């Protein structure tokens, strides 16, 4: 049980030596701050911009250990069934999963559900896909809908998607493996296929249906326990959750 966010934060910093000095006492006042690593609780110690101050690393001899590694092929290469390479990237207009920026109408004007799958004109033409069409993207892990953004900036045989979206959620498609040495996730290279959808009226309606359903589910989950599910409504005009 926590009475406030400070108690939660105090537990977090107690478990991480690099954050121990990032106390509320330092950060709460106007202009207050703490820059990690900040290992001292002294109110005058606000941390350092250098991860390893003085060039001393956390190794036995204090020096960085650099290792070379031979290139290895990705775990999943394109084939006849999944001929395209999917790469995931960040969205300029939105942050993370849009839990906050998704409520801003101005940012929604830049891009909205179901996001975009960027692809080369040659790949789009081969599939009968026009710029702006809702398309289906699938891999060995799952299937999502997104809007085609056809551009010659994208290499042939490659598509990329941003991971801010609920309906066009590219992480449903990515392969969940890590490099055995660095433990870096292999999210930037997965085999996939993109298919045209002949009935675009249906596709637009299906995306809207799924999005509305997901928004309502979030509202129901956040509703007070004494309110019946479905009584909380999402006002799409004001992006405000209301209890009615």
C-alpha atoms as an extended CHARMM CRD file, in Angstrom:
* protein
*
       244  EXT
         1         1  UNK       CA              0.0000000000        0.0000000000        0.0000000000  PROA      1               0.0000000000
         2         2  UNK       CA              1.2010000000        3.5120000000       -0.8250000000  PROA      2               0.0000000000
         3         3  UNK       CA             -0.2670000000        6.7710000000        0.4490000000  PROA      3               0.0000000000
         4         4  UNK       CA              1.3340000000        8.9300000000       -2.2430000000  PROA      4               0.0000000000
         5         5  UNK       CA              3.7010000000        8.9170000000       -5.2120000000  PROA      5               0.0000000000
         6         6  UNK       CA              6.6600000000        9.9400000000       -3.0370000000  PROA      6               0.0000000000
         7         7  UNK       CA              6.4700000000        6.6070000000       -1.2130000000  PROA      7               0.0000000000
         8         8  UNK       CA              6.4990000000        4.7770000000       -4.5430000000  PROA      8               0.0000000000
         9         9  UNK       CA              9.4870000000        6.7800000000       -5.7460000000  PROA      9               0.0000000000
        10        10  UNK       CA             11.3570000000        6.2460000000       -2.4760000000  PROA      10              0.0000000000
        11        11  UNK       CA             11.0070000000        2.4980000000       -2.9560000000  PROA      11              0.0000000000
        12        12  UNK       CA             12.3070000000        2.7830000000       -6.5350000000  PROA      12              0.0000000000
        13        13  UNK       CA             15.4090000000        4.7690000000       -5.5990000000  PROA      13              0.0000000000
        14        14  UNK       CA             16.1390000000        2.4640000000       -2.6630000000  PROA      14              0.0000000000
        15        15  UNK       CA             16.6110000000       -0.3500000000       -5.1820000000  PROA      15              0.0000000000
        16        16  UNK       CA             18.8260000000        1.5510000000       -7.6300000000  PROA      16              0.0000000000
        17        17  UNK       CA             22.1630000000        2.9580000000       -6.3900000000  PROA      17              0.0000000000
        18        18  UNK       CA             22.3820000000        5.4110000000       -9.3100000000  PROA      18              0.0000000000
        19        19  UNK       CA             19.0700000000        7.0360000000       -8.2420000000  PROA      19              0.0000000000
        20        20  UNK       CA             19.4850000000        7.0960000000       -4.4560000000  PROA      20              0.0000000000
        21        21  UNK       CA             20.1740000000       10.8310000000       -4.3590000000  PROA      21              0.0000000000
        22        22  UNK       CA             17.2060000000       11.7460000000       -6.5990000000  PROA      22              0.0000000000
        23        23  UNK       CA             15.0380000000       12.6000000000       -3.6130000000  PROA      23              0.0000000000
        24        24  UNK       CA             11.7940000000       14.5680000000       -3.5410000000  PROA      24              0.0000000000
        25        25  UNK       CA             13.5920000000       17.0590000000       -1.2950000000  PROA      25              0.0000000000
        26        26  UNK       CA             15.8900000000       17.9600000000       -4.2190000000  PROA      26              0.0000000000
        27        27  UNK       CA             13.3050000000       17.8270000000       -6.9910000000  PROA      27              0.0000000000
        28        28  UNK       CA             10.1950000000       19.3260000000       -5.3720000000  PROA      28              0.0000000000
        29        29  UNK       CA             11.2620000000       23.0060000000       -5.0290000000  PROA      29              0.0000000000
        30        30  UNK       CA             10.8610000000       25.3310000000       -7.9950000000  PROA      30              0.0000000000
        31        31  UNK       CA             13.9200000000       24.7690000000      -10.1590000000  PROA      31              0.0000000000
        32        32  UNK       CA             14.7640000000       21.6070000000       -8.2240000000  PROA      32              0.0000000000
        33        33  UNK       CA             16.3560000000       18.7440000000      -10.1130000000  PROA      33              0.0000000000
        34        34  UNK       CA             18.5110000000       15.6250000000       -9.8910000000  PROA      34              0.0000000000
        35        35  UNK       CA             20.5300000000       14.1740000000      -12.7570000000  PROA      35              0.0000000000
        36        36  UNK       CA             21.4850000000       10.5400000000      -12.5010000000  PROA      36              0.0000000000
        37        37  UNK       CA             23.8240000000        9.0780000000      -11.5410000000  PROA      37              0.0000000000
        38        38  UNK       CA             23.2420000000       10.8370000000       -8.2270000000  PROA      38              0.0000000000
        39        39  UNK       CA             24.3630000000        8.5650000000       -5.4240000000  PROA      39              0.0000000000
        40        40  UNK       CA             24.4550000000       11.0010000000       -2.4990000000  PROA      40              0.0000000000
        41        41  UNK       CA             21.4480000000       12.1810000000       -0.4910000000  PROA      41              0.0000000000
        42        42  UNK       CA             23.2780000000       15.4550000000        0.2880000000  PROA      42              0.0000000000
        43        43  UNK       CA             20.8160000000       18.2290000000       -0.6900000000  PROA      43              0.0000000000
        44        44  UNK       CA             23.6140000000       20.0470000000       -2.5250000000  PROA      44              0.0000000000
        45        45  UNK       CA             24.5390000000       17.0410000000       -4.6900000000  PROA      45              0.0000000000
        46        46  UNK       CA             22.3440000000       17.1070000000       -7.7970000000  PROA      46              0.0000000000
        47        47  UNK       CA             24.2620000000       14.4570000000       -9.6950000000  PROA      47              0.0000000000
        48        48  UNK       CA             26.4860000000       14.6060000000      -12.7560000000  PROA      48              0.0000000000
        49        49  UNK       CA             26.0290000000       14.5970000000      -16.5350000000  PROA      49              0.0000000000
        50        50  UNK       CA             28.7940000000       11.9830000000      -16.7510000000  PROA      50              0.0000000000
        51        51  UNK       CA             27.7540000000        8.3630000000      -16.3250000000  PROA      51              0.0000000000
        52        52  UNK       CA             31.2800000000        7.4330000000      -15.2960000000  PROA      52              0.0000000000
        53        53  UNK       CA             32.7510000000       10.5120000000      -13.6490000000  PROA      53              0.0000000000
        54        54  UNK       CA             36.4870000000       10.9090000000      -14.1370000000  PROA      54              0.0000000000
        55        55  UNK       CA             36.5120000000        8.1560000000      -16.7500000000  PROA      55              0.0000000000
        56        56  UNK       CA             36.3810000000        5.4290000000      -14.0880000000  PROA      56              0.0000000000
        57        57  UNK       CA             34.1640000000        2.4970000000      -15.0290000000  PROA      57              0.0000000000
        58        58  UNK       CA             32.6210000000       -0.1660000000      -12.7970000000  PROA      58              0.0000000000
        59        59  UNK       CA             35.1810000000       -2.8190000000      -13.7020000000  PROA      59              0.0000000000
        60        60  UNK       CA             37.9810000000       -4.3140000000      -11.6320000000  PROA      60              0.0000000000
        61        61  UNK       CA             40.6240000000       -2.0860000000      -13.2040000000  PROA      61              0.0000000000
        62        62  UNK       CA             38.2950000000        0.8930000000      -13.7030000000  PROA      62              0.0000000000
        63        63  UNK       CA             38.7120000000        0.7800000000      -17.4940000000  PROA      63              0.0000000000
        64        64  UNK       CA             36.0550000000        0.1440000000      -20.1170000000  PROA      64              0.0000000000
        65        65  UNK       CA             36.0970000000       -3.2700000000      -21.7820000000  PROA      65              0.0000000000
        66        66  UNK       CA             35.4320000000       -3.1570000000      -25.5240000000  PROA      66              0.0000000000
        67        67  UNK       CA             34.5890000000       -6.3600000000      -27.3760000000  PROA      67              0.0000000000
        68        68  UNK       CA             34.3750000000       -7.0140000000      -31.1150000000  PROA      68              0.0000000000
        69        69  UNK       CA             31.7690000000       -9.4110000000      -32.4500000000  PROA      69              0.0000000000
        70        70  UNK       CA             31.3290000000      -10.9800000000      -35.8630000000  PROA      70              0.0000000000
        71        71  UNK       CA             28.1540000000      -10.1220000000      -37.7600000000  PROA      71              0.0000000000
        72        72  UNK       CA             25.3980000000      -12.7100000000      -37.5490000000  PROA      72              0.0000000000
        73        73  UNK       CA             22.3020000000      -12.9770000000      -39.7210000000  PROA      73              0.0000000000
        74        74  UNK       CA             18.9110000000      -12.1290000000      -38.1780000000  PROA      74              0.0000000000
        75        75  UNK       CA             16.9090000000      -15.0000000000      -36.7530000000  PROA      75              0.0000000000
        76        76  UNK       CA             14.1210000000      -14.6070000000      -39.2900000000  PROA      76              0.0000000000
        77        77  UNK       CA             14.8850000000      -13.8940000000      -42.9520000000  PROA      77              0.0000000000
        78        78  UNK       CA             12.3040000000      -13.0460000000      -45.6480000000  PROA      78              0.0000000000
        79        79  UNK       CA             10.8600000000      -15.9170000000      -47.6640000000  PROA      79              0.0000000000
        80        80  UNK       CA              8.0420000000      -16.5230000000      -50.1680000000  PROA      80              0.0000000000
        81        81  UNK       CA              5.3300000000      -16.3770000000      -47.4890000000  PROA      81              0.0000000000
        82        82  UNK       CA              6.7420000000      -13.3420000000      -45.6660000000  PROA      82              0.0000000000
        83        83  UNK       CA              8.8720000000      -11.4920000000      -48.2430000000  PROA      83              0.0000000000
        84        84  UNK       CA              9.1190000000       -8.0900000000      -46.5690000000  PROA      84              0.0000000000
        85        85  UNK       CA             11.4050000000       -6.8660000000      -43.7780000000  PROA      85              0.0000000000
        86        86  UNK       CA              9.6160000000       -4.9860000000      -40.9800000000  PROA      86              0.0000000000
        87        87  UNK       CA             11.4850000000       -2.3480000000      -38.9970000000  PROA      87              0.0000000000
        88        88  UNK       CA              9.9020000000       -0.4990000000      -36.0530000000  PROA      88              0.0000000000
        89        89  UNK       CA             10.6570000000        3.1740000000      -35.3680000000  PROA      89              0.0000000000
        90        90  UNK       CA              9.4980000000        6.1020000000      -33.2210000000  PROA      90              0.0000000000
        91        91  UNK       CA              6.6940000000        8.4970000000      -34.1260000000  PROA      91              0.0000000000
        92        92  UNK       CA              7.6650000000       12.1830000000      -34.1660000000  PROA      92              0.0000000000
        93        93  UNK       CA              4.2530000000       13.5070000000      -33.1090000000  PROA      93              0.0000000000
        94        94  UNK       CA              3.4840000000       11.1020000000      -30.2710000000  PROA      94              0.0000000000
        95        95  UNK       CA              5.2610000000        9.6760000000      -27.2340000000  PROA      95              0.0000000000
        96        96  UNK       CA              5.3950000000        6.0410000000      -26.1510000000  PROA      96              0.0000000000
        97        97  UNK       CA              1.9180000000        4.4440000000      -26.2460000000  PROA      97              0.0000000000
        98        98  UNK       CA              0.1230000000        7.8380000000      -26.4770000000  PROA      98              0.0000000000
        99        99  UNK       CA             -1.4320000000        7.5410000000      -23.0310000000  PROA      99              0.0000000000
       100       100  UNK       CA             -0.9390000000       11.3150000000      -22.7150000000  PROA      100             0.0000000000
       101       101  UNK       CA             -0.1270000000       12.6960000000      -26.1780000000  PROA      101             0.0000000000
       102       102  UNK       CA             -3.0250000000       10.7080000000      -27.6390000000  PROA      102             0.0000000000
       103       103  UNK       CA             -5.4140000000       13.0290000000      -25.7850000000  PROA      103             0.0000000000
       104       104  UNK       CA             -4.1040000000       16.0900000000      -27.6450000000  PROA      104             0.0000000000
       105       105  UNK       CA             -6.2440000000       16.9570000000      -30.6650000000  PROA      105             0.0000000000
       106       106  UNK       CA             -3.4540000000       18.9640000000      -32.2730000000  PROA      106             0.0000000000
       107       107  UNK       CA             -1.1180000000       15.9660000000      -32.2240000000  PROA      107             0.0000000000
       108       108  UNK       CA             -3.9330000000       13.7250000000      -33.4320000000  PROA      108             0.0000000000
       109       109  UNK       CA             -4.1260000000       15.9180000000      -36.5340000000  PROA      109             0.0000000000
       110       110  UNK       CA             -0.5180000000       14.9640000000      -37.3470000000  PROA      110             0.0000000000
       111       111  UNK       CA             -1.3020000000       11.2490000000      -37.2440000000  PROA      111             0.0000000000
       112       112  UNK       CA             -4.0420000000        9.1220000000      -35.7750000000  PROA      112             0.0000000000
       113       113  UNK       CA             -5.1720000000        5.5050000000      -35.6170000000  PROA      113             0.0000000000
       114       114  UNK       CA             -4.2980000000        3.1160000000      -37.0680000000  PROA      114             0.0000000000
       115       115  UNK       CA             -0.9280000000        4.7540000000      -37.7670000000  PROA      115             0.0000000000
       116       116  UNK       CA              1.0460000000        4.0680000000      -40.9360000000  PROA      116             0.0000000000
       117       117  UNK       CA              3.0120000000        1.3230000000      -42.5980000000  PROA      117             0.0000000000
       118       118  UNK       CA              5.5980000000        2.9670000000      -44.8450000000  PROA      118             0.0000000000
       119       119  UNK       CA              6.4430000000        1.0530000000      -48.0110000000  PROA      119             0.0000000000
       120       120  UNK       CA              8.1780000000        1.4450000000      -51.3650000000  PROA      120             0.0000000000
       121       121  UNK       CA              6.0180000000        2.2200000000      -54.4520000000  PROA      121             0.0000000000
       122       122  UNK       CA              7.1980000000       -0.9750000000      -56.1900000000  PROA      122             0.0000000000
       123       123  UNK       CA              6.0220000000       -3.1110000000      -53.2540000000  PROA      123             0.0000000000
       124       124  UNK       CA              2.7310000000       -1.2190000000      -53.0770000000  PROA      124             0.0000000000
       125       125  UNK       CA              2.0800000000       -1.5230000000      -56.8230000000  PROA      125             0.0000000000
       126       126  UNK       CA              2.8130000000       -5.2550000000      -56.7630000000  PROA      126             0.0000000000
       127       127  UNK       CA              0.0520000000       -5.6560000000      -54.1640000000  PROA      127             0.0000000000
       128       128  UNK       CA             -2.4940000000       -3.2500000000      -55.6330000000  PROA      128             0.0000000000
       129       129  UNK       CA             -2.0700000000       -0.8640000000      -52.7130000000  PROA      129             0.0000000000
       130       130  UNK       CA             -2.6440000000        2.8890000000      -53.0740000000  PROA      130             0.0000000000
       131       131  UNK       CA             -1.3000000000        5.6070000000      -50.8120000000  PROA      131             0.0000000000
       132       132  UNK       CA             -3.6480000000        6.0710000000      -47.8480000000  PROA      132             0.0000000000
       133       133  UNK       CA             -5.3260000000        2.6580000000      -48.1280000000  PROA      133             0.0000000000
       134       134  UNK       CA             -6.0440000000        0.6310000000      -45.0140000000  PROA      134             0.0000000000
       135       135  UNK       CA             -4.0120000000       -2.5720000000      -45.3810000000  PROA      135             0.0000000000
       136       136  UNK       CA             -3.4790000000       -5.7820000000      -43.4430000000  PROA      136             0.0000000000
       137       137  UNK       CA              0.0100000000       -6.5780000000      -42.1660000000  PROA      137             0.0000000000
       138       138  UNK       CA              0.7400000000      -10.0270000000      -40.8130000000  PROA      138             0.0000000000
       139       139  UNK       CA              3.6970000000      -12.0920000000      -39.6290000000  PROA      139             0.0000000000
       140       140  UNK       CA              4.1610000000      -15.4300000000      -37.9060000000  PROA      140             0.0000000000
       141       141  UNK       CA              3.0910000000      -13.7650000000      -34.6360000000  PROA      141             0.0000000000
       142       142  UNK       CA             -0.0450000000      -11.8470000000      -35.5240000000  PROA      142             0.0000000000
       143       143  UNK       CA             -1.9940000000       -9.4930000000      -37.7710000000  PROA      143             0.0000000000
       144       144  UNK       CA             -2.8590000000       -5.7760000000      -37.5830000000  PROA      144             0.0000000000
       145       145  UNK       CA             -4.3850000000       -3.0460000000      -39.7220000000  PROA      145             0.0000000000
       146       146  UNK       CA             -2.5770000000        0.1360000000      -40.6950000000  PROA      146             0.0000000000
       147       147  UNK       CA             -2.6690000000        2.8770000000      -43.3330000000  PROA      147             0.0000000000
       148       148  UNK       CA             -0.2660000000        2.6520000000      -46.2690000000  PROA      148             0.0000000000
       149       149  UNK       CA              2.1730000000        5.5160000000      -46.6810000000  PROA      149             0.0000000000
       150       150  UNK       CA              3.7890000000        4.9180000000      -50.0660000000  PROA      150             0.0000000000
       151       151  UNK       CA              7.1360000000        6.6520000000      -50.5300000000  PROA      151             0.0000000000
       152       152  UNK       CA             10.3080000000        6.1180000000      -52.5250000000  PROA      152             0.0000000000
       153       153  UNK       CA             12.2120000000        7.0280000000      -49.3440000000  PROA      153             0.0000000000
       154       154  UNK       CA             11.6010000000        3.4390000000      -48.2400000000  PROA      154             0.0000000000
       155       155  UNK       CA             13.8670000000        0.7210000000      -49.6160000000  PROA      155             0.0000000000
       156       156  UNK       CA             12.2260000000       -1.8950000000      -51.7780000000  PROA      156             0.0000000000
       157       157  UNK       CA             11.4910000000       -5.0560000000      -49.8190000000  PROA      157             0.0000000000
       158       158  UNK       CA             11.3180000000       -3.1490000000      -46.5290000000  PROA      158             0.0000000000
       159       159  UNK       CA              8.4530000000       -1.6260000000      -44.5620000000  PROA      159             0.0000000000
       160       160  UNK       CA              8.5040000000        0.2720000000      -41.3150000000  PROA      160             0.0000000000
       161       161  UNK       CA              5.9180000000        1.0540000000      -38.6710000000  PROA      161             0.0000000000
       162       162  UNK       CA              5.8540000000        3.2060000000      -35.5490000000  PROA      162             0.0000000000
       163       163  UNK       CA              4.8710000000        1.6010000000      -32.2520000000  PROA      163             0.0000000000
       164       164  UNK       CA              2.5110000000        4.2220000000      -30.8130000000  PROA      164             0.0000000000
       165       165  UNK       CA             -0.7060000000        2.7400000000      -32.1440000000  PROA      165             0.0000000000
       166       166  UNK       CA             -3.3750000000        0.4920000000      -30.6510000000  PROA      166             0.0000000000
       167       167  UNK       CA             -4.9200000000       -0.8870000000      -33.8370000000  PROA      167             0.0000000000
       168       168  UNK       CA             -1.7600000000       -0.7220000000      -35.9510000000  PROA      168             0.0000000000
       169       169  UNK       CA              0.3280000000       -2.1480000000      -33.0980000000  PROA      169             0.0000000000
       170       170  UNK       CA              3.4980000000       -3.3350000000      -34.7990000000  PROA      170             0.0000000000
       171       171  UNK       CA              4.7290000000       -5.1610000000      -31.6830000000  PROA      171             0.0000000000
       172       172  UNK       CA              2.0910000000       -7.7890000000      -32.4430000000  PROA      172             0.0000000000
       173       173  UNK       CA              4.2420000000       -8.6250000000      -35.4680000000  PROA      173             0.0000000000
       174       174  UNK       CA              7.8290000000       -8.4590000000      -34.2480000000  PROA      174             0.0000000000
       175       175  UNK       CA              9.9670000000      -11.4590000000      -33.3950000000  PROA      175             0.0000000000
       176       176  UNK       CA             10.7240000000      -11.7480000000      -29.6870000000  PROA      176             0.0000000000
       177       177  UNK       CA             14.3370000000      -12.8580000000      -29.6020000000  PROA      177             0.0000000000
       178       178  UNK       CA             17.4750000000      -11.2720000000      -28.1980000000  PROA      178             0.0000000000
       179       179  UNK       CA             21.1170000000      -11.3610000000      -29.1840000000  PROA      179             0.0000000000
       180       180  UNK       CA             22.8770000000      -13.9440000000      -26.9640000000  PROA      180             0.0000000000
       181       181  UNK       CA             25.8550000000      -11.6400000000      -26.3110000000  PROA      181             0.0000000000
       182       182  UNK       CA             24.4050000000       -8.1380000000      -25.9430000000  PROA      182             0.0000000000
       183       183  UNK       CA             20.8280000000       -9.2220000000      -25.1310000000  PROA      183             0.0000000000
       184       184  UNK       CA             19.5860000000       -6.5620000000      -27.5530000000  PROA      184             0.0000000000
       185       185  UNK       CA             16.0330000000       -7.3310000000      -28.7880000000  PROA      185             0.0000000000
       186       186  UNK       CA             15.7000000000       -8.1570000000      -32.4670000000  PROA      186             0.0000000000
       187       187  UNK       CA             12.6570000000       -5.8880000000      -32.8770000000  PROA      187             0.0000000000
       188       188  UNK       CA             14.1170000000       -4.0340000000      -35.8460000000  PROA      188             0.0000000000
       189       189  UNK       CA             14.1040000000       -6.9800000000      -38.2400000000  PROA      189             0.0000000000
       190       190  UNK       CA             11.0970000000       -9.2750000000      -38.6930000000  PROA      190             0.0000000000
       191       191  UNK       CA              9.6560000000      -10.9680000000      -41.7710000000  PROA      191             0.0000000000
       192       192  UNK       CA              6.1410000000       -9.8770000000      -42.7030000000  PROA      192             0.0000000000
       193       193  UNK       CA              3.6230000000       -9.5450000000      -45.5270000000  PROA      193             0.0000000000
       194       194  UNK       CA              1.3190000000       -6.6630000000      -46.4380000000  PROA      194             0.0000000000
       195       195  UNK       CA             -2.0130000000       -7.3660000000      -48.1460000000  PROA      195             0.0000000000
       196       196  UNK       CA             -4.4370000000       -5.0120000000      -49.8710000000  PROA      196             0.0000000000
       197       197  UNK       CA             -8.0370000000       -4.8230000000      -48.6470000000  PROA      197             0.0000000000
       198       198  UNK       CA            -10.4970000000       -4.5510000000      -51.5260000000  PROA      198             0.0000000000
       199       199  UNK       CA            -13.3770000000       -3.0930000000      -49.4810000000  PROA      199             0.0000000000
       200       200  UNK       CA            -11.9420000000        0.1190000000      -48.0710000000  PROA      200             0.0000000000
       201       201  UNK       CA            -15.3040000000        1.2220000000      -46.6540000000  PROA      201             0.0000000000
       202       202  UNK       CA            -15.3740000000       -1.9280000000      -44.5360000000  PROA      202             0.0000000000
       203       203  UNK       CA            -11.7160000000       -1.4700000000      -43.5630000000  PROA      203             0.0000000000
       204       204  UNK       CA            -12.2420000000        2.1040000000      -42.3700000000  PROA      204             0.0000000000
       205       205  UNK       CA            -15.2840000000        1.0160000000      -40.3740000000  PROA      205             0.0000000000
       206       206  UNK       CA            -13.4660000000       -1.9620000000      -38.8550000000  PROA      206             0.0000000000
       207       207  UNK       CA            -10.5750000000        0.2340000000      -37.6740000000  PROA      207             0.0000000000
       208       208  UNK       CA            -13.0290000000        2.6920000000      -36.1250000000  PROA      208             0.0000000000
       209       209  UNK       CA            -14.9680000000       -0.1470000000      -34.4580000000  PROA      209             0.0000000000
       210       210  UNK       CA            -11.8330000000       -1.6600000000      -32.9240000000  PROA      210             0.0000000000
       211       211  UNK       CA            -10.5320000000        1.7170000000      -31.7610000000  PROA      211             0.0000000000
       212       212  UNK       CA            -13.8430000000        2.6780000000      -30.1240000000  PROA      212             0.0000000000
       213       213  UNK       CA            -14.0220000000       -0.7130000000      -28.4220000000  PROA      213             0.0000000000
       214       214  UNK       CA            -10.5080000000       -0.3650000000      -27.0300000000  PROA      214             0.0000000000
       215       215  UNK       CA            -11.1440000000        3.1620000000      -25.7480000000  PROA      215             0.0000000000
       216       216  UNK       CA            -14.3130000000        2.0410000000      -24.0000000000  PROA      216             0.0000000000
       217       217  UNK       CA            -12.5270000000       -0.9060000000      -22.4320000000  PROA      217             0.0000000000
       218       218  UNK       CA             -9.9490000000        1.4890000000      -20.9500000000  PROA      218             0.0000000000
       219       219  UNK       CA            -12.6900000000        3.7240000000      -19.5720000000  PROA      219             0.0000000000
       220       220  UNK       CA            -14.4850000000        0.7470000000      -18.0170000000  PROA      220             0.0000000000
       221       221  UNK       CA            -11.2370000000       -0.4470000000      -16.4420000000  PROA      221             0.0000000000
       222       222  UNK       CA            -10.6330000000        2.9810000000      -14.9010000000  PROA      222             0.0000000000
       223       223  UNK       CA            -14.2020000000        3.4340000000      -13.6320000000  PROA      223             0.0000000000
       224       224  UNK       CA            -14.8380000000        3.4010000000       -9.8410000000  PROA      224             0.0000000000
       225       225  UNK       CA            -15.6810000000       -0.0420000000       -8.5020000000  PROA      225             0.0000000000
       226       226  UNK       CA            -19.2440000000        0.9550000000       -7.6000000000  PROA      226             0.0000000000
       227       227  UNK       CA            -20.0340000000        1.9900000000      -11.1950000000  PROA      227             0.0000000000
       228       228  UNK       CA            -21.3850000000       -0.6360000000      -13.5340000000  PROA      228             0.0000000000
       229       229  UNK       CA            -19.1250000000       -1.4450000000      -16.5450000000  PROA      229             0.0000000000
       230       230  UNK       CA            -20.3370000000        0.5270000000      -19.5280000000  PROA      230             0.0000000000
       231       231  UNK       CA            -21.5840000000        3.4350000000      -17.4030000000  PROA      231             0.0000000000
       232       232  UNK       CA            -18.3230000000        5.2910000000      -17.9840000000  PROA      232             0.0000000000
       233       233  UNK       CA            -18.2810000000        6.7990000000      -21.4480000000  PROA      233             0.0000000000
       234       234  UNK       CA            -15.4730000000        8.1410000000      -23.6140000000  PROA      234             0.0000000000
       235       235  UNK       CA            -16.4180000000       11.5130000000      -25.1470000000  PROA      235             0.0000000000
       236       236  UNK       CA            -14.6780000000       11.4520000000      -28.5170000000  PROA      236             0.0000000000
       237       237  UNK       CA            -15.3350000000       15.1540000000      -29.1000000000  PROA      237             0.0000000000
       238       238  UNK       CA            -13.4800000000       16.3360000000      -26.0260000000  PROA      238             0.0000000000
       239       239  UNK       CA            -11.2800000000       13.2860000000      -25.3650000000  PROA      239             0.0000000000
       240       240  UNK       CA            -12.6030000000       13.3240000000      -21.7870000000  PROA      240             0.0000000000
       241       241  UNK       CA            -13.6250000000       10.2720000000      -19.7840000000  PROA      241             0.0000000000
       242       242  UNK       CA            -16.9900000000       10.8670000000      -18.1230000000  PROA      242             0.0000000000
       243       243  UNK       CA            -18.9800000000        8.9320000000      -15.5680000000  PROA      243             0.0000000000
       244       244  UNK       CA            -22.6740000000        9.2010000000      -16.4400000000  PROA      244             0.0000000000
